[in-house]
Short mmCIF file of C-alpha atoms and ligand atoms in Angstrom, two decimals:
data_model
loop_
_atom_site.label_atom_id
_atom_site.label_comp_id
_atom_site.label_asym_id
_atom_site.label_seq_id
_atom_site.Cartn_x
_atom_site.Cartn_y
_atom_site.Cartn_z
CA MET A 1 120.14 107.48 86.85
CA ASN A 2 121.38 110.36 89.12
CA GLN A 3 119.13 112.12 91.58
CA ASN A 4 118.59 114.99 89.21
CA ASP A 5 117.51 112.87 86.34
CA ALA A 6 115.17 110.86 88.53
CA ALA A 7 113.62 114.02 89.82
CA ALA A 8 113.03 115.28 86.38
CA ALA A 9 111.58 112.04 85.24
CA LEU A 10 109.14 111.82 88.12
CA SER A 11 108.18 115.43 87.54
CA VAL A 12 106.81 114.43 84.12
CA TRP A 13 104.49 111.77 85.95
CA VAL A 14 103.31 114.40 88.52
CA ALA A 15 102.65 117.11 85.79
CA LEU A 16 100.24 114.84 84.06
CA GLU A 17 97.16 115.40 86.26
CA SER A 18 95.07 112.18 86.85
CA PRO A 19 92.31 112.63 89.34
CA THR A 20 90.22 109.37 89.57
CA ASN A 21 87.22 111.05 87.73
CA HIS A 22 89.56 112.04 84.77
CA PRO A 23 90.03 108.79 82.68
CA ALA A 24 91.91 110.73 79.92
CA GLY A 25 94.58 111.69 82.35
CA LEU A 26 94.76 108.11 83.83
CA ASN A 27 95.12 106.74 80.39
CA GLY A 28 97.86 109.15 79.75
CA MET A 29 99.60 107.85 82.87
CA MET A 30 99.16 104.37 81.65
CA ASP A 31 100.77 105.35 78.43
CA LEU A 32 103.72 106.73 80.23
CA VAL A 33 104.22 103.38 82.07
CA GLN A 34 103.97 101.38 78.79
CA LYS A 35 106.59 103.78 77.13
CA ASP A 36 108.90 103.43 80.04
CA VAL A 37 109.20 99.65 79.59
CA GLU A 38 109.30 99.70 75.74
CA GLY A 39 111.90 97.37 74.33
CA LEU A 40 112.57 95.57 77.71
CA PRO A 41 112.00 91.96 78.51
CA ILE A 42 108.51 93.03 80.26
CA ALA A 43 105.19 91.77 78.81
CA VAL A 44 102.45 94.54 78.87
CA GLU A 45 98.73 93.96 79.13
CA ARG A 46 96.55 96.87 78.89
CA ILE A 47 93.06 96.42 80.43
CA PRO A 48 90.40 98.86 79.25
CA GLY A 49 88.62 101.02 81.88
CA ARG A 50 84.89 100.62 82.68
CA ASP A 51 82.23 102.60 84.47
CA GLY A 52 83.83 105.82 83.19
CA LEU A 53 87.08 105.26 84.88
CA GLY A 54 90.71 104.80 83.45
CA ASP A 55 92.46 101.89 82.12
CA MET A 56 94.78 99.37 83.99
CA VAL A 57 98.24 98.19 82.95
CA LEU A 58 99.63 94.88 84.08
CA LEU A 59 103.22 94.05 83.69
CA ARG A 60 104.88 90.64 83.74
CA ALA A 61 108.48 89.74 83.96
CA GLY A 62 111.03 87.68 85.98
CA LEU A 63 111.47 83.93 86.08
CA ASP A 64 108.80 81.79 84.43
CA ASN A 65 109.23 78.78 86.85
CA GLY A 66 105.63 78.15 87.76
CA GLN A 67 106.16 79.62 91.33
CA PRO A 68 103.70 82.18 92.88
CA ALA A 69 104.73 85.56 91.78
CA VAL A 70 105.88 88.63 93.73
CA ALA A 71 103.03 91.20 92.83
CA VAL A 72 103.58 94.91 93.07
CA MET A 73 100.62 97.23 93.13
CA SER A 74 100.51 101.03 92.55
CA HIS A 75 97.67 103.37 91.86
CA LEU A 76 98.00 106.25 89.63
CA ASP A 77 94.91 108.26 90.37
CA THR A 78 95.17 111.27 92.80
CA VAL A 79 92.61 113.30 94.84
CA HIS A 80 93.56 116.60 93.13
CA PRO A 81 91.09 118.16 90.62
CA VAL A 82 92.63 118.99 87.12
CA GLY A 83 93.93 122.65 87.33
CA THR A 84 95.56 122.07 90.79
CA SER A 85 99.06 122.21 89.36
CA ALA A 86 98.29 125.39 87.43
CA LYS A 87 97.24 127.11 90.61
CA GLU A 88 97.53 125.84 94.17
CA LEU A 89 100.11 123.09 93.79
CA PRO A 90 102.53 123.64 90.98
CA VAL A 91 105.15 121.08 90.22
CA ARG A 92 108.36 122.38 91.65
CA ILE A 93 111.59 121.59 93.25
CA ASP A 94 112.61 123.35 96.55
CA GLY A 95 115.77 121.86 97.94
CA ASP A 96 115.16 118.13 98.54
CA ARG A 97 111.33 118.53 98.11
CA LEU A 98 109.55 117.71 95.01
CA TYR A 99 106.02 119.40 95.32
CA GLY A 100 103.08 118.50 93.04
CA PRO A 101 99.66 116.69 92.90
CA GLY A 102 99.92 113.11 93.90
CA VAL A 103 103.91 113.03 94.10
CA TYR A 104 103.86 111.52 97.50
CA ASP A 105 100.50 109.42 97.31
CA MET A 106 101.61 107.78 95.15
CA LYS A 107 103.31 108.66 91.77
CA GLY A 108 106.74 108.80 93.50
CA GLY A 109 106.33 105.32 94.82
CA ALA A 110 104.88 103.99 91.61
CA TRP A 111 107.71 105.44 89.57
CA LEU A 112 110.62 104.27 91.74
CA ALA A 113 109.05 100.73 91.98
CA LEU A 114 108.84 100.70 88.29
CA GLN A 115 112.56 101.57 88.02
CA ALA A 116 113.45 98.72 90.28
CA PHE A 117 111.02 96.38 88.47
CA LYS A 118 112.85 97.27 85.13
CA GLN A 119 116.35 96.83 86.73
CA VAL A 120 115.44 93.34 87.95
CA ALA A 121 113.78 92.38 84.66
CA VAL A 122 116.65 93.47 82.72
CA ALA A 123 119.29 91.86 84.87
CA GLY A 124 117.23 88.59 85.10
CA SER A 125 117.94 88.53 88.76
CA ALA A 126 114.39 87.60 89.84
CA LYS A 127 113.76 84.29 91.80
CA ARG A 128 110.15 83.89 90.47
CA PRO A 129 107.76 85.66 88.22
CA MET A 130 107.03 89.29 88.89
CA THR A 131 103.84 91.16 88.29
CA PHE A 132 103.14 94.88 88.49
CA LEU A 133 99.53 96.36 88.46
CA PHE A 134 98.99 100.01 87.78
CA THR A 135 95.27 100.95 88.80
CA PRO A 136 93.05 104.09 88.09
CA ASP A 137 90.76 104.17 91.11
CA GLU A 138 92.12 103.38 94.45
CA GLU A 139 91.17 106.83 95.88
CA ILE A 140 87.53 105.88 95.60
CA GLY A 141 87.92 102.46 96.89
CA SER A 142 89.06 100.66 93.70
CA PRO A 143 85.74 99.64 92.52
CA THR A 144 86.96 98.57 89.00
CA SER A 145 90.29 97.17 89.97
CA ARG A 146 89.44 95.29 93.07
CA GLY A 147 88.88 92.13 91.05
CA MET A 148 92.21 92.20 89.45
CA ILE A 149 93.97 93.09 92.64
CA GLU A 150 92.50 90.06 94.47
CA GLU A 151 93.23 87.63 91.46
CA LEU A 152 96.86 88.67 91.33
CA GLY A 153 97.02 88.58 95.18
CA ARG A 154 95.53 84.99 95.24
CA ASN A 155 98.39 83.89 92.87
CA ALA A 156 101.17 85.73 94.71
CA ALA A 157 103.80 84.65 97.36
CA ALA A 158 103.83 88.27 98.47
CA VAL A 159 102.27 91.71 97.57
CA LEU A 160 104.16 94.92 97.63
CA VAL A 161 102.31 98.11 97.68
CA THR A 162 103.90 101.38 96.96
CA GLU A 163 101.82 103.75 99.13
CA PRO A 164 103.89 106.66 100.70
CA ALA A 165 106.29 105.78 103.36
CA ARG A 166 105.58 107.11 106.88
CA LEU A 167 107.28 109.32 109.54
CA GLY A 168 110.82 109.23 108.06
CA GLY A 169 110.72 106.05 105.98
CA LYS A 170 108.54 103.67 107.98
CA ILE A 171 106.54 101.06 106.08
CA VAL A 172 102.99 99.78 106.81
CA THR A 173 102.16 96.43 107.95
CA ALA A 174 98.75 96.99 109.25
CA ARG A 175 95.75 99.16 108.28
CA LYS A 176 92.36 99.71 109.44
CA GLY A 177 89.33 98.55 107.63
CA VAL A 178 87.29 101.28 105.90
CA GLY A 179 83.43 101.63 105.50
CA ARG A 180 81.49 104.05 103.48
CA PHE A 181 77.79 104.71 103.89
CA ASP A 182 75.31 107.06 102.19
CA VAL A 183 72.33 108.28 104.20
CA ARG A 184 69.37 109.71 102.41
CA LEU A 185 66.50 111.44 104.19
CA GLU A 186 63.20 112.40 102.98
CA GLY A 187 60.68 114.53 105.07
CA ARG A 188 57.83 116.74 104.14
CA PRO A 189 58.25 120.24 102.70
CA ALA A 190 56.20 123.21 103.86
CA HIS A 191 56.32 127.03 103.88
CA ALA A 192 58.76 127.82 106.75
CA GLY A 193 56.57 130.82 107.70
CA SER A 194 52.87 130.07 107.19
CA ARG A 195 52.90 126.21 107.44
CA HIS A 196 55.79 125.50 109.73
CA ALA A 197 53.92 122.93 111.88
CA ASP A 198 53.10 120.77 108.61
CA GLY A 199 56.80 120.42 107.67
CA ARG A 200 59.00 117.55 108.65
CA SER A 201 62.55 118.60 108.36
CA ALA A 202 64.93 116.26 106.51
CA ILE A 203 67.85 118.38 107.72
CA ARG A 204 66.75 118.27 111.43
CA GLU A 205 66.44 114.42 111.28
CA ALA A 206 70.09 114.39 109.63
CA ALA A 207 71.32 116.35 112.42
CA HIS A 208 70.06 113.73 114.91
CA GLN A 209 71.50 110.90 112.90
CA ILE A 210 74.90 112.58 112.46
CA LEU A 211 75.16 113.07 116.16
CA ALA A 212 74.26 109.36 116.79
CA ILE A 213 76.78 108.12 114.22
CA GLU A 214 79.57 110.36 115.33
CA ALA A 215 78.97 109.05 118.89
CA MET A 216 79.84 105.55 117.68
CA THR A 217 83.46 106.63 117.64
CA ASP A 218 85.47 104.55 120.23
CA TYR A 219 89.12 105.53 120.15
CA GLY A 220 90.06 102.90 122.76
CA ARG A 221 88.84 100.21 120.35
CA GLY A 222 90.13 101.98 117.22
CA ILE A 223 86.75 102.60 115.75
CA THR A 224 86.14 106.00 114.29
CA THR A 225 83.00 107.35 112.38
CA SER A 226 82.80 110.78 110.71
CA VAL A 227 80.35 112.56 108.43
CA ALA A 228 82.50 114.88 106.14
CA LEU A 229 79.99 115.51 103.24
CA MET A 230 76.34 116.58 103.70
CA GLY A 231 73.63 118.46 101.94
CA GLY A 232 70.00 119.20 101.62
CA GLY A 233 67.15 121.72 101.37
CA THR A 234 65.96 123.95 98.57
CA ALA A 235 65.53 127.58 99.94
CA ALA A 236 65.89 129.37 103.23
CA ASN A 237 62.05 129.70 103.61
CA VAL A 238 61.12 126.05 102.88
CA ILE A 239 61.16 123.16 105.49
CA PRO A 240 63.64 120.76 103.73
CA GLN A 241 62.15 117.58 102.23
CA HIS A 242 65.45 116.12 101.27
CA ALA A 243 68.87 115.74 102.98
CA TRP A 244 71.72 113.46 102.61
CA PHE A 245 75.12 112.83 104.17
CA SER A 246 77.94 110.29 103.74
CA VAL A 247 79.69 108.42 106.42
CA ASP A 248 83.38 107.28 106.77
CA CYS A 249 83.97 104.34 109.34
CA ARG A 250 87.23 102.70 110.36
CA VAL A 251 87.77 99.69 112.38
CA THR A 252 90.75 97.51 113.39
CA THR A 253 89.14 94.11 113.30
CA LEU A 254 86.84 92.11 110.85
CA ALA A 255 84.37 91.45 113.83
CA ASP A 256 84.13 95.23 114.56
CA GLY A 257 83.52 95.84 110.77
CA VAL A 258 80.54 93.43 110.80
CA MET A 259 79.30 95.12 114.01
CA MET A 260 79.49 98.64 112.82
CA GLU A 261 77.86 97.81 109.50
CA ASN A 262 74.98 96.42 111.39
CA ARG A 263 74.74 99.34 113.68
CA ILE A 264 74.81 101.91 111.04
CA LEU A 265 72.57 100.13 108.52
CA SER A 266 69.85 99.55 111.23
CA LEU A 267 69.56 103.04 112.35
CA ASN A 268 65.89 104.20 112.87
CA PRO A 269 64.43 107.69 112.28
CA HIS A 270 64.12 109.95 115.27
CA ASP A 271 61.10 111.55 113.63
CA PRO A 272 58.78 108.57 112.37
CA ASP A 273 57.45 110.95 109.68
CA VAL A 274 60.99 111.17 108.00
CA GLN A 275 62.15 108.31 105.92
CA LEU A 276 65.73 107.11 106.38
CA ARG A 277 67.53 105.21 103.57
CA ILE A 278 70.98 103.93 104.31
CA THR A 279 73.26 102.19 101.81
CA GLY A 280 76.97 101.10 101.71
CA GLY A 281 78.94 99.08 103.93
CA MET A 282 82.54 98.06 104.68
CA ASN A 283 84.52 98.43 101.50
CA ARG A 284 87.96 97.53 102.64
CA PRO A 285 88.67 94.87 105.31
CA PRO A 286 91.19 95.41 107.95
CA TYR A 287 94.81 94.58 107.15
CA GLU A 288 96.12 92.96 110.36
CA LYS A 289 99.83 92.18 111.08
CA SER A 290 99.57 88.45 110.89
CA ALA A 291 102.41 86.12 111.55
CA MET A 292 102.90 85.77 107.76
CA VAL A 293 103.08 89.52 107.35
CA ALA A 294 105.44 89.87 110.26
CA GLU A 295 107.74 87.14 108.70
CA LEU A 296 107.78 89.06 105.42
CA PHE A 297 108.53 92.24 107.35
CA GLY A 298 111.59 90.28 108.86
CA LYS A 299 112.77 89.40 105.38
CA ALA A 300 112.45 93.07 104.33
CA GLN A 301 114.38 94.25 107.24
CA LYS A 302 117.16 92.01 106.26
CA VAL A 303 117.20 93.28 102.65
CA ALA A 304 117.22 96.76 104.04
CA ALA A 305 120.13 96.21 106.38
CA GLY A 306 122.04 95.02 103.38
CA ILE A 307 121.78 98.39 101.83
CA GLY A 308 122.35 100.27 105.00
CA LEU A 309 118.77 101.09 105.93
CA ASP A 310 117.24 100.41 109.33
CA LEU A 311 113.81 99.53 108.28
CA GLN A 312 110.90 100.09 110.67
CA ASP A 313 107.17 99.64 110.52
CA CYS A 314 104.51 102.03 112.06
CA PRO A 315 101.55 101.19 114.34
CA MET A 316 98.34 100.22 112.58
CA THR A 317 97.44 103.34 110.36
CA GLY A 318 93.92 104.69 109.77
CA GLY A 319 94.08 105.03 106.02
CA GLY A 320 93.05 101.99 103.89
CA SER A 321 94.75 100.90 100.55
CA ASP A 322 94.61 98.13 98.11
CA GLY A 323 96.93 96.12 100.59
CA ASN A 324 93.85 95.68 102.69
CA PHE A 325 92.42 93.49 99.98
CA THR A 326 95.36 91.14 99.56
CA ALA A 327 96.08 91.03 103.28
CA ALA A 328 92.62 90.04 103.98
CA LEU A 329 92.93 87.10 101.59
CA GLY A 330 95.80 85.91 103.71
CA VAL A 331 98.54 86.92 101.33
CA PRO A 332 101.78 88.35 102.98
CA THR A 333 101.43 92.01 102.21
CA LEU A 334 103.91 95.00 102.84
CA ASP A 335 102.81 98.45 102.31
CA GLY A 336 104.11 101.99 102.47
CA LEU A 337 107.10 100.94 100.31
CA GLY A 338 106.72 104.09 98.23
CA ILE A 339 108.38 107.52 98.51
CA ASP A 340 109.07 109.43 101.70
CA GLY A 341 107.55 112.92 102.07
CA ASP A 342 104.45 114.35 103.59
CA GLY A 343 101.14 116.25 102.92
CA ALA A 344 99.15 113.42 101.24
CA HIS A 345 95.86 114.77 99.91
CA THR A 346 96.73 118.25 100.73
CA LEU A 347 98.03 121.39 98.71
CA GLN A 348 101.36 120.93 100.57
CA GLU A 349 102.04 117.58 99.21
CA TYR A 350 105.82 116.93 98.50
CA ALA A 351 108.17 113.92 98.18
CA LEU A 352 111.79 113.77 99.31
CA ILE A 353 113.99 113.46 96.30
CA SER A 354 116.66 111.91 98.44
CA SER A 355 114.47 109.01 99.44
CA ILE A 356 114.13 107.78 95.60
CA ALA A 357 117.44 105.99 95.56
CA PRO A 358 117.23 104.06 98.88
CA ARG A 359 113.51 103.12 98.34
CA GLN A 360 114.27 102.01 94.81
CA ALA A 361 117.14 99.79 95.92
CA LEU A 362 114.79 98.26 98.75
CA MET A 363 112.34 97.46 96.29
CA LYS A 364 114.82 96.04 93.91
CA GLY A 365 116.15 93.93 96.76
CA LEU A 366 112.78 92.80 97.68
CA LEU A 367 112.10 91.68 94.19
CA GLU A 368 115.24 89.70 94.04
CA THR A 369 114.85 88.12 97.46
CA ILE A 370 111.21 87.12 98.05
ZN1 ZN B 1 97.50 106.20 97.81
#
């Protein structure tokens, strides 16, 4: 397939909007995957969605020799609400850039990896079984796909994740662990004018807690905390009874994850008359560059050199992915094997069309070598 045809085929995937909370869009994406492999020597399993989320598709191909598989993983959900492509981020080509919701994170990577998977399946050039899992819920922490990801990971010799490439084609061999917490506060309502002293403001208490949590950030140690969603109150003249906020926490080691979980879950109210309810925890363990990951990366560098690419990895990144789950199980995992580009999760998101062919060749080489 030439570059124009590849960009056109990928555009079809990008034009079908599939935010995590829109199962119809996700199921449409899963249909596109199934249609793409029709008639090929690839077994297709469709796993119905649950909890209001989309379906999964699991492909199997390659050599049936009883060896552990090489497992590819891609998520087809995006963070962009339905309607984004009609307004702020239309699917369009500008020079080498293909713009659109989720083109970089990660429909581009999913699409090019599927083309490589098909090539290897058709050529019969795999050394072992191959699996390819498409998931609907990575952007919210993979609540319905984590079990399947871990099951496939446990039975795999290596896991290849098609999250976006970084900084000019670098791949990912380490990611921070991610925690999410939900904090709900309940104080006592009162008229803000006539009964001010009787009130116990849930928002004031939230302000204390937010500053305490943000102060746990320790850049030297790679720990960050941020509160990026909050709410509360009912009217400008009522001391607020309720407030809430959510916490994002990132760590570089398993031990720091346990420590931060304890610190956040055991926060006490500053005002004893306000109740504090904290739920959540670490939902993605850190993905550390173990000796096994380094060895797999060395193999990938050789494959890349064979097709004229100088493959580099980037320092531990802050963003988590499904690679965290499999790496934490001790399965050699490479991530960031997707398309090159920039602007993940923004309205300037684009992929570089010229990166499709080399990244597809790299994926094909990995599927044939591992
Ligand atoms: Zn992603």
